Coordinates of C-alpha atoms in Angstrom, one line a residue:
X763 CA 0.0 0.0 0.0
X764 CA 2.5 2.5 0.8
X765 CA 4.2 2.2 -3.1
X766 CA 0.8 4.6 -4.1
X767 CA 1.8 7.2 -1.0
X768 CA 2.5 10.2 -1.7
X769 CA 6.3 11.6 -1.6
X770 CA 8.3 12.6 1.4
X771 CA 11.0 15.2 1.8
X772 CA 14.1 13.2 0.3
X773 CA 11.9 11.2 -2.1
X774 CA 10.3 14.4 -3.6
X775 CA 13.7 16.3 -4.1
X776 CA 15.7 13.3 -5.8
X777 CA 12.7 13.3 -7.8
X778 CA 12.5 16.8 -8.9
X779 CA 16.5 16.9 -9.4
X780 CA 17.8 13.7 -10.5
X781 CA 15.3 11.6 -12.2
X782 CA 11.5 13.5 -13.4
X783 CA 11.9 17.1 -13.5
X784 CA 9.8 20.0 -12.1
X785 CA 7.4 22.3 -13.1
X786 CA 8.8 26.1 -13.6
X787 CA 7.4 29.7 -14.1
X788 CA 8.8 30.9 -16.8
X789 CA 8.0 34.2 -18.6
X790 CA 4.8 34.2 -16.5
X791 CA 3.6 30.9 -17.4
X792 CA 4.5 27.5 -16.0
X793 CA 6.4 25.0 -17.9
X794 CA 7.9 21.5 -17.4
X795 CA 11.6 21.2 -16.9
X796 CA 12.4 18.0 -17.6
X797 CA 16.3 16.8 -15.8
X798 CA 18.6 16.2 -18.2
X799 CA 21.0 12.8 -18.2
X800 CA 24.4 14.5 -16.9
X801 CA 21.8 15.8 -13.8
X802 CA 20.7 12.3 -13.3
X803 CA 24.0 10.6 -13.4
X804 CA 26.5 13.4 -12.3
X805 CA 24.8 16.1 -10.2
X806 CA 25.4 16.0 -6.7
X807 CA 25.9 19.7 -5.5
X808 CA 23.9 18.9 -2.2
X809 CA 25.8 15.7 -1.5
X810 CA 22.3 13.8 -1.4
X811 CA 22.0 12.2 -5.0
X812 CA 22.7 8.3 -5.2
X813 CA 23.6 8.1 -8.6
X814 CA 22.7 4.6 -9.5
X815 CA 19.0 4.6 -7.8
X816 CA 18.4 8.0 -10.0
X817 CA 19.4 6.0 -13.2
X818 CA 17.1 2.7 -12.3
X819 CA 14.2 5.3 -10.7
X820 CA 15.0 7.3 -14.4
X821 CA 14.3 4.0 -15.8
X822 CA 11.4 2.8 -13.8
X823 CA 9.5 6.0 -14.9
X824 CA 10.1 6.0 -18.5
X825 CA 9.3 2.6 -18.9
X826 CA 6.0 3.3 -17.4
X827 CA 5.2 6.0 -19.2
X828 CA 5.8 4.2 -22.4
X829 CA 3.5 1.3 -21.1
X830 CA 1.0 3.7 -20.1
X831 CA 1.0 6.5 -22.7
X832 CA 1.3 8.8 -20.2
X833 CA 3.0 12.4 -21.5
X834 CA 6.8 13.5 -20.1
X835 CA 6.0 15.4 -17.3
X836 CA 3.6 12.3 -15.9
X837 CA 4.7 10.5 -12.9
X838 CA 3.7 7.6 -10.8
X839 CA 4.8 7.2 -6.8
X840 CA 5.0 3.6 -7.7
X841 CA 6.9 3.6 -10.7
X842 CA 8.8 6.1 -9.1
X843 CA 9.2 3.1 -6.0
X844 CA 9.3 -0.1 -7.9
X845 CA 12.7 -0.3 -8.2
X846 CA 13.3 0.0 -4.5
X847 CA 10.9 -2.8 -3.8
X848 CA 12.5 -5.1 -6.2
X849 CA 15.5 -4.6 -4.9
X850 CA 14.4 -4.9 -1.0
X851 CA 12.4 -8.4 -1.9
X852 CA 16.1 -9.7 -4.0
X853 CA 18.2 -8.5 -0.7
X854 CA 15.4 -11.5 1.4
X855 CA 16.7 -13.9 -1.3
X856 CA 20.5 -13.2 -1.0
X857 CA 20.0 -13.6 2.6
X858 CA 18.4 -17.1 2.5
X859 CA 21.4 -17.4 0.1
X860 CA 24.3 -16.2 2.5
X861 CA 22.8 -18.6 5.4
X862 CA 22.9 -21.4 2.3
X863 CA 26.6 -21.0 1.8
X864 CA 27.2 -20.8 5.3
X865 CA 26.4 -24.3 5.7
X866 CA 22.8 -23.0 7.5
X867 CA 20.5 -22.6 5.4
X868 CA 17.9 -22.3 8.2
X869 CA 19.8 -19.5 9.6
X870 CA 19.6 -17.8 6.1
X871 CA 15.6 -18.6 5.8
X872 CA 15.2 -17.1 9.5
X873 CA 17.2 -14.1 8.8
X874 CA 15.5 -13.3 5.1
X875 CA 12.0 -14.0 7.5
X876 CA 12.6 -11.7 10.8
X877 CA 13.9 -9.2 7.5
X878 CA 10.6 -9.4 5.7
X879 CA 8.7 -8.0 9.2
X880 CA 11.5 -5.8 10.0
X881 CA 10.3 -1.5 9.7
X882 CA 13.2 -0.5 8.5
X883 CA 13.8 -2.8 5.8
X884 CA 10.0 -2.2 5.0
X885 CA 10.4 1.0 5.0
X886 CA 13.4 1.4 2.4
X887 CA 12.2 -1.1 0.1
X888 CA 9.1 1.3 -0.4
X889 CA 11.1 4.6 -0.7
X890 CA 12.7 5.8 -3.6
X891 CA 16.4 6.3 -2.7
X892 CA 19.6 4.3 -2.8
X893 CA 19.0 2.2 0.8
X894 CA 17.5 -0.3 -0.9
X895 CA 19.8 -1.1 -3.8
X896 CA 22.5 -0.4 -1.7
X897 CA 21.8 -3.3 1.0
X898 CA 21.1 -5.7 -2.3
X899 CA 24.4 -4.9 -3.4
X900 CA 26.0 -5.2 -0.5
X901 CA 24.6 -8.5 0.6
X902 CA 25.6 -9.7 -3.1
X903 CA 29.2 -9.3 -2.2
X904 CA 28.9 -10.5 1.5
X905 CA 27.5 -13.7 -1.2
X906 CA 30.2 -13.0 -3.3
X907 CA 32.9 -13.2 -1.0
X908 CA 31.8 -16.3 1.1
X909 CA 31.9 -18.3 -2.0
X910 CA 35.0 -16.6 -3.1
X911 CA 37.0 -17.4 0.2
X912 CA 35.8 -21.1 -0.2
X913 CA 36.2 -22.1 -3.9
X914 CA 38.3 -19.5 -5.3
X915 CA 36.4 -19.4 -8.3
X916 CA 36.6 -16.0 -10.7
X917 CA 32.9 -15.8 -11.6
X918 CA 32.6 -15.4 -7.3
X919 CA 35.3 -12.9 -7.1
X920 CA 33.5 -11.2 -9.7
X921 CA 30.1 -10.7 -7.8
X922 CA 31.9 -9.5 -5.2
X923 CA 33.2 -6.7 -6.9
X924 CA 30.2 -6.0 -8.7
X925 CA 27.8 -6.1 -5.2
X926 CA 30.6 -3.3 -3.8
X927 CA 30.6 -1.2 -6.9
X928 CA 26.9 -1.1 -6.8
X929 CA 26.6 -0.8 -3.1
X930 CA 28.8 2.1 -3.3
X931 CA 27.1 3.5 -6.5
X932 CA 24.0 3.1 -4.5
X933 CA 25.1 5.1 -1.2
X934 CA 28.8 6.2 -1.2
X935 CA 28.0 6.3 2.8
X936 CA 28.5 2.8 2.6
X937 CA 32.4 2.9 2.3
X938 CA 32.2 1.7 5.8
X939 CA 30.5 -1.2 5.6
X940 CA 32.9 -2.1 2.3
X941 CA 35.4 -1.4 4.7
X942 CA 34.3 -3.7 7.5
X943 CA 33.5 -6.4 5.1
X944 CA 36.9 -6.3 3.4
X945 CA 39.0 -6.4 7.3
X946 CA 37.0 -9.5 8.3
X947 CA 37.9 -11.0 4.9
X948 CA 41.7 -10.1 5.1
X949 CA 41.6 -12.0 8.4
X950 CA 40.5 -14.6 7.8
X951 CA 42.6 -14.9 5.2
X952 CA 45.6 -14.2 8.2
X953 CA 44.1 -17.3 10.1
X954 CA 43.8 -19.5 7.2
X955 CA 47.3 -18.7 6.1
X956 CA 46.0 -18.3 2.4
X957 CA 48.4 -15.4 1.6
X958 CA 47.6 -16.2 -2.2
X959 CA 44.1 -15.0 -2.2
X960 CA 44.4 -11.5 -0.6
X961 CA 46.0 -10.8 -3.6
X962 CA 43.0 -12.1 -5.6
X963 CA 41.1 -9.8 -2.6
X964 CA 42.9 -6.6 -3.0
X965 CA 42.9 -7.1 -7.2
X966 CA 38.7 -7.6 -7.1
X967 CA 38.6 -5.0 -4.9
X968 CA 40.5 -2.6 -7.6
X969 CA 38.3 -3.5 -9.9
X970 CA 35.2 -2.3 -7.8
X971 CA 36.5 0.8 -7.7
X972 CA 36.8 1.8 -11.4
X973 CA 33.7 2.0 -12.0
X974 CA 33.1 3.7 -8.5
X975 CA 35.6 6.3 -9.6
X976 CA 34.6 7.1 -12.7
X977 CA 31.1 7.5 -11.8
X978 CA 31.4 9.4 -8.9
X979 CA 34.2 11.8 -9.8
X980 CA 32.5 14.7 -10.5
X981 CA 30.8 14.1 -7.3
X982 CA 33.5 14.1 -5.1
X983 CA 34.6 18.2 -6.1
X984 CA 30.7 18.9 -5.4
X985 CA 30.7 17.1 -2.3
X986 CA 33.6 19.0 -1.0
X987 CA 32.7 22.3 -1.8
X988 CA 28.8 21.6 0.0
X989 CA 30.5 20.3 2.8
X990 CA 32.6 23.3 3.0
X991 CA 29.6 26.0 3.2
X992 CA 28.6 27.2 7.0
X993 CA 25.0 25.8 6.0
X994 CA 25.9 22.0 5.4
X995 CA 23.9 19.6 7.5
X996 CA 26.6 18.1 9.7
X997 CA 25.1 15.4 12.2
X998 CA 26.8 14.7 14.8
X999 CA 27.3 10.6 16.2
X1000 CA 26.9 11.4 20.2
X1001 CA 24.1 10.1 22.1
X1002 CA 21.2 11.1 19.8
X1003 CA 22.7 9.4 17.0
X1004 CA 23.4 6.1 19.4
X1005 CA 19.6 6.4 20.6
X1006 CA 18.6 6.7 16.9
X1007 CA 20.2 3.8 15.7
X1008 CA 18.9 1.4 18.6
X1009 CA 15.8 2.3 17.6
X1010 CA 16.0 2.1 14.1
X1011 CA 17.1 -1.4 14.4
X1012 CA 14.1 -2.1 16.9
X1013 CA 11.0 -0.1 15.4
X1014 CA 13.2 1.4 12.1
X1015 CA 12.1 4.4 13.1
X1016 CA 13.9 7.8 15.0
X1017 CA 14.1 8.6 18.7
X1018 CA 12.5 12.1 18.3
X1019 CA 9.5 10.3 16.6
X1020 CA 6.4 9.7 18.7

């Protein structure tokens, strides 16, 4: 039900900046302003565009607007939202897969259950920024990598560098989980004794980043220069931010919220 909902604050903006378009007054009259494609892929003065959900939203819309014969300026919440809910139903499969390869594949079916009911993966899957695709992509490579460690096979090695190029292409915020995910693997690589494959680790892990840096070049000038103006939202990671996160992963929601 919530797909048909009506946009919030984040949602409307990328929507108006990176992947519709708005309506303008213009010479006293109002006219559509459609965003052009280096908007959509490469404008990020405000630090808040996730490039590679504004491409797949891009998508989502123009494909139903083709379906539906519905003019330019047309738009539908739930075309606008499908590709988030695709990708948060896929991330409940590669979690039944993880617990698979693990060994546990109950663990994995638990996990991709207590997922399904949980508010703050319900809530991303049915909002139209880069969460969603960004948790698919990174539990591809958590995938990726499990399989990697175990059979050393190329075509593994190679989702794992595509789940962290899209994770990061998705929301460059998630460098730290890359990060985190990339220490673990390094040791147990230390433990096994395998100093072969960090090799194959650090190489895949190059190759992620190419198309990371490519894409998100002009970005990272744009990025720098927001966060460099008096008015840039800075948020702080004291006790309100530890309070928020509890209960995000309890209720997915803030602690200010009633």
């Amino acid at each position: 039900p919530r797909l048909g909902q009506s946009l919030w604050n984040d949602e409307e903006y990328a929507m108006r900046r990176f992947s519709h378009g708005a309506w303008e007054q213009k010479d006293g009259s109002w006219r559509f302003d459609p965003v052009k494609w280096e908007d959509t892929l490469f404008e990020n003065k405000n630090g808040n565009n996730h490039v590679l959900s504004s491409l797949v939203t891009r998508w989502s819309l123009e494909v139903w607007r083709f379906a539906a014969g519905e003019p330019r300026e047309a738009f539908s919440e739930k075309a606008l939202r499908m590709p988030a809910l695709i990708a948060g139903m896929l991330t409940l499969v590669l979690l039944a897969a993880i617990g698979t390869e693990m060994g546990y594949a109950w663990i994995g079916v638990g996990a991709a259950a207590w997922m399904a009911l949980h508010p703050w993966h319900i809530r991303y899957s049915v909002e139209s920024k880069g969460y969603s695709l960004m948790l698919f992509f990174l539990c591809l490579a958590v995938l990726g990598l499990i399989r990697a460690l175990r059979t050393n096979r190329i075509t593994a090695w190679c989702c794992f560098a595509l789940g962290q190029a899209g994770c990061l292409l998705s929301f460059a915020g998630a460098l730290y989980a890359v990060l985190g995910i990339n220490l673990m693997a390094f040791a147990e690589l230390i433990v096994r004794k395998e100093w072969r494959r960090s090799g194959a680790l650090v190489g895949f892990n190059f190759l992620a980043a190419i198309p990371v840096l490519v894409w998100f070049l002009p970005s990272i000038p744009q990025v720098t220069a927001y966060l460099d103006r008096p008015d840039a939202l800075r948020l702080g990671m004291g006790q309100a931010w530890l309070q928020d996160a509890f209960t995000h992963l309890i209720a997915g929601v803030h602690h200010g919220i009633p």
